[in-house]
XYZ file of C-alpha atoms in Angstrom:
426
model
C 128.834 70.820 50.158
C 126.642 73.682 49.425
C 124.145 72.456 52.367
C 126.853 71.792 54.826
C 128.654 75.286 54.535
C 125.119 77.088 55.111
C 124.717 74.962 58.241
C 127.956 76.004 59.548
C 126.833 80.146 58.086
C 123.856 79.532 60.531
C 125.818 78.122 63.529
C 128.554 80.523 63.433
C 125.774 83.574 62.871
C 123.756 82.421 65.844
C 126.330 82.859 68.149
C 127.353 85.991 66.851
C 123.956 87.483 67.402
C 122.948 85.768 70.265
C 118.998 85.328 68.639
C 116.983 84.247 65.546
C 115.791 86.911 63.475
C 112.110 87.170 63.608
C 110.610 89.056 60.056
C 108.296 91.745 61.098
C 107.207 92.402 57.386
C 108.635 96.188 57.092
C 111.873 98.146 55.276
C 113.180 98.973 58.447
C 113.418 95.925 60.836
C 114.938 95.545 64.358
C 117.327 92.641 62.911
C 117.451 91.176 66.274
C 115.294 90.778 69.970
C 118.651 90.897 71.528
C 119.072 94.439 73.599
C 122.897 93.738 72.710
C 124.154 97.240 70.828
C 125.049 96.215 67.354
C 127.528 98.012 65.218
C 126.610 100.600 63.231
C 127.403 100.163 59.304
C 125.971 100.730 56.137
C 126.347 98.822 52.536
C 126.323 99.697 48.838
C 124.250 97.484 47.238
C 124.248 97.555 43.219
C 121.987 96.115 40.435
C 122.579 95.788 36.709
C 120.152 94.275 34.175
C 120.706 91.331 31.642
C 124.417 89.654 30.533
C 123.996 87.619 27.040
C 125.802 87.290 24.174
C 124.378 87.093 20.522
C 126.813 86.548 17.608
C 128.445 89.765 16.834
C 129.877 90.131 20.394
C 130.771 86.364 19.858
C 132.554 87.115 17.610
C 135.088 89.825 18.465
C 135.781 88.347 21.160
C 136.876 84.939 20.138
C 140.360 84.222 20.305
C 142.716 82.098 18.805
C 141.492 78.274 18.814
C 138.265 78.108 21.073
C 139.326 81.327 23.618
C 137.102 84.623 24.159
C 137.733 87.807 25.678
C 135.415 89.811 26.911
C 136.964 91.905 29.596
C 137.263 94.871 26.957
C 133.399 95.146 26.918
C 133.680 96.563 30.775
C 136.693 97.801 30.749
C 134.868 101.354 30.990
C 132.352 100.595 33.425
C 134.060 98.501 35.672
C 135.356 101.725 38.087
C 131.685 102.536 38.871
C 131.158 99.093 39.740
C 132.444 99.454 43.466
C 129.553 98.525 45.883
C 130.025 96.208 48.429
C 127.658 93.263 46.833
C 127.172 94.028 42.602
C 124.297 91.817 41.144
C 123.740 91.143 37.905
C 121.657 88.914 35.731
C 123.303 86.325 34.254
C 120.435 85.350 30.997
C 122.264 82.464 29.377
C 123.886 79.434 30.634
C 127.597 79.447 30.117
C 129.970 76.548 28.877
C 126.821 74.040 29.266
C 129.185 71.357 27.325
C 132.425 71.740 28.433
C 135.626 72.932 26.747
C 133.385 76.098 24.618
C 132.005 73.822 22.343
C 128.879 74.591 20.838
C 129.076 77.967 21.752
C 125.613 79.289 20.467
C 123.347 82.847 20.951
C 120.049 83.079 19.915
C 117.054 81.229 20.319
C 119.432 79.147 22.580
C 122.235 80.730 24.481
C 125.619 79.022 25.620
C 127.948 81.298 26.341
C 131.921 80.876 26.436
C 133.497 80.049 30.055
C 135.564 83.524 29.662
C 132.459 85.827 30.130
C 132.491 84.516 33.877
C 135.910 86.069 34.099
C 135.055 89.251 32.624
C 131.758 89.605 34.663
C 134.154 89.111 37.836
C 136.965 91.682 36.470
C 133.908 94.106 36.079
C 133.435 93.631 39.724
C 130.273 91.824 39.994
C 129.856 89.145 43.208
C 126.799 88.064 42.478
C 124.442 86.423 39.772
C 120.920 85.815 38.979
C 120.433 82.803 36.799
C 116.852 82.015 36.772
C 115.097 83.111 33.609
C 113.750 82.156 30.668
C 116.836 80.650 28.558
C 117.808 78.286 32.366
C 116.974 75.652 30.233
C 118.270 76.165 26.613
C 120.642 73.336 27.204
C 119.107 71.128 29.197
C 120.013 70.041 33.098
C 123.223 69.209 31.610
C 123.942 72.991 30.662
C 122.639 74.011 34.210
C 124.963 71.999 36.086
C 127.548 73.044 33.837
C 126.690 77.014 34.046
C 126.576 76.419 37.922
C 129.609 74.603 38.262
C 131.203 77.162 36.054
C 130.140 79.764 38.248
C 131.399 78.794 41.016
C 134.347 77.669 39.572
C 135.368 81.371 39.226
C 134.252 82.397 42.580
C 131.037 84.377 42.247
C 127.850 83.709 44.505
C 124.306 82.808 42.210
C 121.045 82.430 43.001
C 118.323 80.615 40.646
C 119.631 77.716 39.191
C 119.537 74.511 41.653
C 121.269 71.336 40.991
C 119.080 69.511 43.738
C 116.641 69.551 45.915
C 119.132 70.491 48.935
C 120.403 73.368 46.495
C 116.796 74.438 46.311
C 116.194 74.531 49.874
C 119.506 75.821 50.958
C 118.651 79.962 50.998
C 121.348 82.009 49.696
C 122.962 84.482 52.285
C 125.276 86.797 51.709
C 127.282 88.696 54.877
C 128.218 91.912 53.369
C 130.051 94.255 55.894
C 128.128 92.313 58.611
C 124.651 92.280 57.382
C 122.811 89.378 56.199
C 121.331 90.122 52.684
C 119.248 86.921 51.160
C 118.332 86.760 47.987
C 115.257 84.713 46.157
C 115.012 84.339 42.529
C 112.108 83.567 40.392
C 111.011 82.984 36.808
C 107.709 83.212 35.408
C 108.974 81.469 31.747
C 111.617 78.975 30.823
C 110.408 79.171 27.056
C 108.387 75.851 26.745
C 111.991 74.085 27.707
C 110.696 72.098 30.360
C 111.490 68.704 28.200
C 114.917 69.035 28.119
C 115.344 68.486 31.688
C 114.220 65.562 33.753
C 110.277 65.104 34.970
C 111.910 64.859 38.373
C 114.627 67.547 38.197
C 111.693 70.506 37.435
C 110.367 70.623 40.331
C 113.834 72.315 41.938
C 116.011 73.245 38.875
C 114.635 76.886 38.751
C 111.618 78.441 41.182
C 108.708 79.285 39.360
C 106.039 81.517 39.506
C 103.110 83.235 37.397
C 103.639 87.144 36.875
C 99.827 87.649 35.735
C 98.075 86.757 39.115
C 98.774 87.377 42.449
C 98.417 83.436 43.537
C 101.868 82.927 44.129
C 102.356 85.571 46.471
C 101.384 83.130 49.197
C 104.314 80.942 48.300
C 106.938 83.813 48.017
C 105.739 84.970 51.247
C 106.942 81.864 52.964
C 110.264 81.962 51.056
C 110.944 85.355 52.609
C 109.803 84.239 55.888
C 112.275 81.042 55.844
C 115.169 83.788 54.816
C 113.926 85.651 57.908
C 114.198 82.651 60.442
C 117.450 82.012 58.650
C 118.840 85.656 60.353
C 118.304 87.254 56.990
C 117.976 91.210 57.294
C 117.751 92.434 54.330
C 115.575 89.967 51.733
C 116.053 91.011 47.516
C 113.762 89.194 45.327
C 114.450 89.005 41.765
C 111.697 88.181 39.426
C 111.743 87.618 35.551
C 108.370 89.256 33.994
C 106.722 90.759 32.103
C 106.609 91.634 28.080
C 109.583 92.465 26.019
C 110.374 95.122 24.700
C 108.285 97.673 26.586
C 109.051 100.615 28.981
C 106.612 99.734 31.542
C 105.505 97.153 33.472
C 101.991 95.421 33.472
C 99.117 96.542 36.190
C 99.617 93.179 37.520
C 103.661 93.278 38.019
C 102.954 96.368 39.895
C 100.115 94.580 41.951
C 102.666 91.545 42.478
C 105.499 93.737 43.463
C 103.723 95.664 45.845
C 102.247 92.666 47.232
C 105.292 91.090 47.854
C 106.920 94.699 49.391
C 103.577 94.727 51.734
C 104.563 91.011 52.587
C 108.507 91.520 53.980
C 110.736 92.504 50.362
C 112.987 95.101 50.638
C 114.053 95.160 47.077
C 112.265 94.040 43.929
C 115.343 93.392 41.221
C 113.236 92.665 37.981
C 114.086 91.928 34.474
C 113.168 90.123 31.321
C 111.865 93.440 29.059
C 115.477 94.106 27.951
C 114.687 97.672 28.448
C 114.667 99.798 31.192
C 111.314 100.183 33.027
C 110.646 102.830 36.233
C 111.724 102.570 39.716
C 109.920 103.656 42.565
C 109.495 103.633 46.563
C 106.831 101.586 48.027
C 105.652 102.977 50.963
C 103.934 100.769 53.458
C 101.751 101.631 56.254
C 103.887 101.969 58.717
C 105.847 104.668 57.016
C 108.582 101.745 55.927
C 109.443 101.532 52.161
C 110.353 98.567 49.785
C 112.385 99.459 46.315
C 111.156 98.125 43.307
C 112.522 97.814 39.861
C 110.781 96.663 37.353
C 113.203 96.513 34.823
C 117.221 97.055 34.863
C 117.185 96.740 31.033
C 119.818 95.021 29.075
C 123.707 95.670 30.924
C 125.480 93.764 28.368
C 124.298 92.882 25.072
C 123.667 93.495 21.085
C 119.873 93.063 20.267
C 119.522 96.587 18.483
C 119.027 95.196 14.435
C 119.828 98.326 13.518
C 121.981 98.415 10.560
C 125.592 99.323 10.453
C 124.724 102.195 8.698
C 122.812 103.642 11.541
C 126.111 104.145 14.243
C 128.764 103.919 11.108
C 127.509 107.710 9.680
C 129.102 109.490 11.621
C 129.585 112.129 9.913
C 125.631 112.565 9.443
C 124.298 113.030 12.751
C 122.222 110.176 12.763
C 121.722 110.263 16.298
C 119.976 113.434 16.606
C 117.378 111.846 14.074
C 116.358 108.565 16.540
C 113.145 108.958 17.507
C 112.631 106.793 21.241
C 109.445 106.613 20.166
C 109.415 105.560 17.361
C 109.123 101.633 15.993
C 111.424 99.505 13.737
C 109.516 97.743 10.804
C 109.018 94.989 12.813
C 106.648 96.767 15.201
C 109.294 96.499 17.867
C 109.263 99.958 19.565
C 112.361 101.668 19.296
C 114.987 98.645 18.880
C 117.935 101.208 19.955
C 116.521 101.393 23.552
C 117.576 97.456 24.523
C 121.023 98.891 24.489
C 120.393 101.443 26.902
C 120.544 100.236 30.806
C 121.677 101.479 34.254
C 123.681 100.850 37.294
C 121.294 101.322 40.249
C 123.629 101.635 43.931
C 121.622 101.205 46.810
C 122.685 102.354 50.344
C 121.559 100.306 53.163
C 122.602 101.335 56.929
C 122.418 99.509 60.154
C 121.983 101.409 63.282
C 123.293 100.223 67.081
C 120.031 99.088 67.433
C 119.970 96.687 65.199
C 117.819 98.484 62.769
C 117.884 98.053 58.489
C 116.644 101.377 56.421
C 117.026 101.937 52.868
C 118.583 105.116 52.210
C 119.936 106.539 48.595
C 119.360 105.584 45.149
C 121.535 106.281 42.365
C 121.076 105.465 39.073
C 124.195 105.896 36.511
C 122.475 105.396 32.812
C 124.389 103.211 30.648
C 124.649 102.451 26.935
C 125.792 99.438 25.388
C 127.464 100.246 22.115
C 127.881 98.275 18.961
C 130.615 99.203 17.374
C 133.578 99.510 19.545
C 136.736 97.214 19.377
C 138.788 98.800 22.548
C 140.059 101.574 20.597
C 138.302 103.145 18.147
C 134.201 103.664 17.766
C 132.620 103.290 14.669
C 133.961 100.204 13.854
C 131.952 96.834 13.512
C 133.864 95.583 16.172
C 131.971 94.703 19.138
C 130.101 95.859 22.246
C 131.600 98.456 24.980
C 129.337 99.476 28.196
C 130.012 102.564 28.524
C 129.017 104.995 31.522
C 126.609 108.231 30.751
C 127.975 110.497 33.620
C 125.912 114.030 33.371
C 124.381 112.847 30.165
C 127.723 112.537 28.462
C 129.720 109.639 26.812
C 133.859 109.748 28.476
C 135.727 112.389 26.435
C 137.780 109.957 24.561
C 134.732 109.740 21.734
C 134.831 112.597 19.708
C 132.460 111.573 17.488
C 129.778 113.954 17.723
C 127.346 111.854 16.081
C 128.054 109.067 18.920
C 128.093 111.705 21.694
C 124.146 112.001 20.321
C 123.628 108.744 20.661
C 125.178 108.846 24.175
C 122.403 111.298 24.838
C 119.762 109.786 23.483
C 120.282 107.208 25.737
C 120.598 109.196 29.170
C 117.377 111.280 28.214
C 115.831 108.114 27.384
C 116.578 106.610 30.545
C 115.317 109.314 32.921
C 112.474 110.263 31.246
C 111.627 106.254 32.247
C 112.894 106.079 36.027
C 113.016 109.798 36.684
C 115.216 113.026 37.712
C 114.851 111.604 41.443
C 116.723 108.590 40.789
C 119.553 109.747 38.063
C 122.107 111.410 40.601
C 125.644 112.141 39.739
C 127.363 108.601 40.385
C 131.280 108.175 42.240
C 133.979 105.929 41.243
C 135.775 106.832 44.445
């Protein structure tokens, strides 16, 4: 079904335009050889970083009998969510046995049907499911999570449940232009067993993030998208280490590589922390955006005690170090609960031409302790938006309010003053 209704995409879009689009390798493109005047439009492209669920958010929102609700978790950042395609990356499968059961966080993920509906009351379109915990329950649990997904309605990219799945591109038309989208992992945590000898060669696309010999192969991918009528091509790669604010030599070789080679935007994630952005410029004066990491959007991987956010009358916050490192030698454990919204704006001119304009990043910070209400309880998880630096007036806990601004300094000091704008919900 997949296969046939890309077919028919294709048919119906080469009539429209008249032409096959031919990639030139460059940010801004002539989408088409047709002299035809196209309409002029532009797009609002956003990114957020990793979905999963470990037990405490599990918890709170379980239901009576086997139900969850998570839609409280986004009820605050859900009116900045308002682009006209919202990505996100999806890190767990979801329902991968049917009916909730065995519902599970870490080391293997299986997350309850009902986050699906919360990601698309947030306002999300748009998933990324290839990464490292694809195969925590097997093919089985990738069917499932992909059946699932569409089940509710949203678009994904990553997990294949065939070969034709594989090879059918995804293309999205958002306000008229044709965005594609490739996904990649470079890990699936040694879970290649559970899944069928034959089934690995198309259940996920692979690649290695510490040498530059799959560029070749990506390359080709973006080239197919091109032929395709593709205009705009994101590529989302999981790399990298964990738990670090920067990305290896090599990631930066790879993404630049791959910007040099026809990418217009580099979506990467795994590090569950945020890592910089930046403009690649290419020769020709055309630029490519790359993040390296979009940190953690939704999720409790902190360890820090309950003491730590429940003193609030001590002003623990102001005492966090970012630079400092738990006793585990895991730098900072606070910081995987600090993310960001990225909106892109994309125009298309009569001619036919694609720039990249505008990037604005809105900091986030995903709090323990929050049941809807009240913070400070052990409750749950909230992401909530940092706009100018500050948590929404509703907390008045001054302590918290720190912690809010720990978590805004933290993130531009990573991506930058450039990219940290004042961010809309209009």
């Amino acid at each position: 079904m997949k296969r046939l209704m890309y077919l028919f995409h294709v048919f119906i879009l080469l009539i429209l335009m008249g032409c096959t689009v031919i990639s030139d390798n460059s940010t801004t493109r002539n989408a088409s050889s047709s002299s035809a005047p196209r309409e002029e439009t532009e797009v609002r492209i956003q990114f957020a970083g990793d979905i999963f669920l470990h037990q405490r958010p599990l918890d709170v929102a379980r239901q009576e009998g086997n139900s969850f609700d998570f839609n409280p978790f986004l009820t605050h950042i859900r009116p900045f969510i308002n682009g006209d395609l919202a990505i996100a990356n999806l890190e767990s499968p979801v329902d991968a046995r049917g009916n909730n059961d065995q519902i599970s966080s870490f080391p293997n993920f299986n997350a309850p049907f009902e986050i699906l509906e919360a990601i698309d009351y947030a306002g999300f379109d748009h998933l990324i499911t290839a990464n490292n915990h694809s195969f925590d329950f097997g093919f089985e649990g990738l069917v499932n999570t992909v059946n699932n997904i569409e089940r509710v309605g949203l678009t994904h990219t990553g997990m294949n449940v065939d070969r034709d799945d594989l090879n059918t591109p995804t293309i999205l038309d958002v306000n008229g232009i044709q965005v594609g989208i490739l996904s990649y992992t470079d890990s699936v945590n040694g879970l290649e067993h559970l899944v069928p000898e034959a089934s690995r060669a198309y259940a996920v696309r692979r690649f290695r993030s510490d040498s530059l010999d799959d560029i070749p192969r990506i390359t080709q991918d973006m080239a197919d998208l091109r032929e395709a009528g593709v205009e705009l091509v994101i590529v989302a790669l999981h790399w990298g280490d964990e738990y670090v604010d920067a990305p290896t030599d090599m990631q930066r070789q790879i993404a630049r590589a791959l910007g040099d080679a026809g990418a217009d935007v580099i979506m990467g994630k795994h590090s569950h922390t945020v890592q910089p952005i930046e403009w690649h410029y290419r020769e020709d004066g055309t630029r490519a955006l790359i993040m390296y990491s979009l940190g953690n959007f939704l999720a409790d991987q902190t360890g820090l005690t309950d003491s730590v956010l429940g003193a609030h009358d001590s002003g623990i916050a102001e005492q966090i170090d970012p630079q400092a490192s738990n006793l585990s030698g895991i730098p900072f454990p606070g910081r995987t609960q600090f993310g960001m919204l990225v909106s892109l704006q994309v125009t298309r001119d009569a001619e036919g031409t694609i720039s990249l304009e505008t990037v604005e990043v809105l900091p986030t910070l995903c709090m323990r302790d929050y049941d809807g209400n009240t913070l400070g309880t052990i409750n749950g998880v909230s992401v909530m938006p940092l706009v100018d630096g500050e948590l929404p007036e509703f907390v008045t806990c001054e302590a918290l309010r720190n912690w809010g601004r720990v978590a805004y300094q933290h993130v531009v000091r990573i991506v930058g003053e450039e990219f940290v704008r004042p961010t809309t919900t209009e």
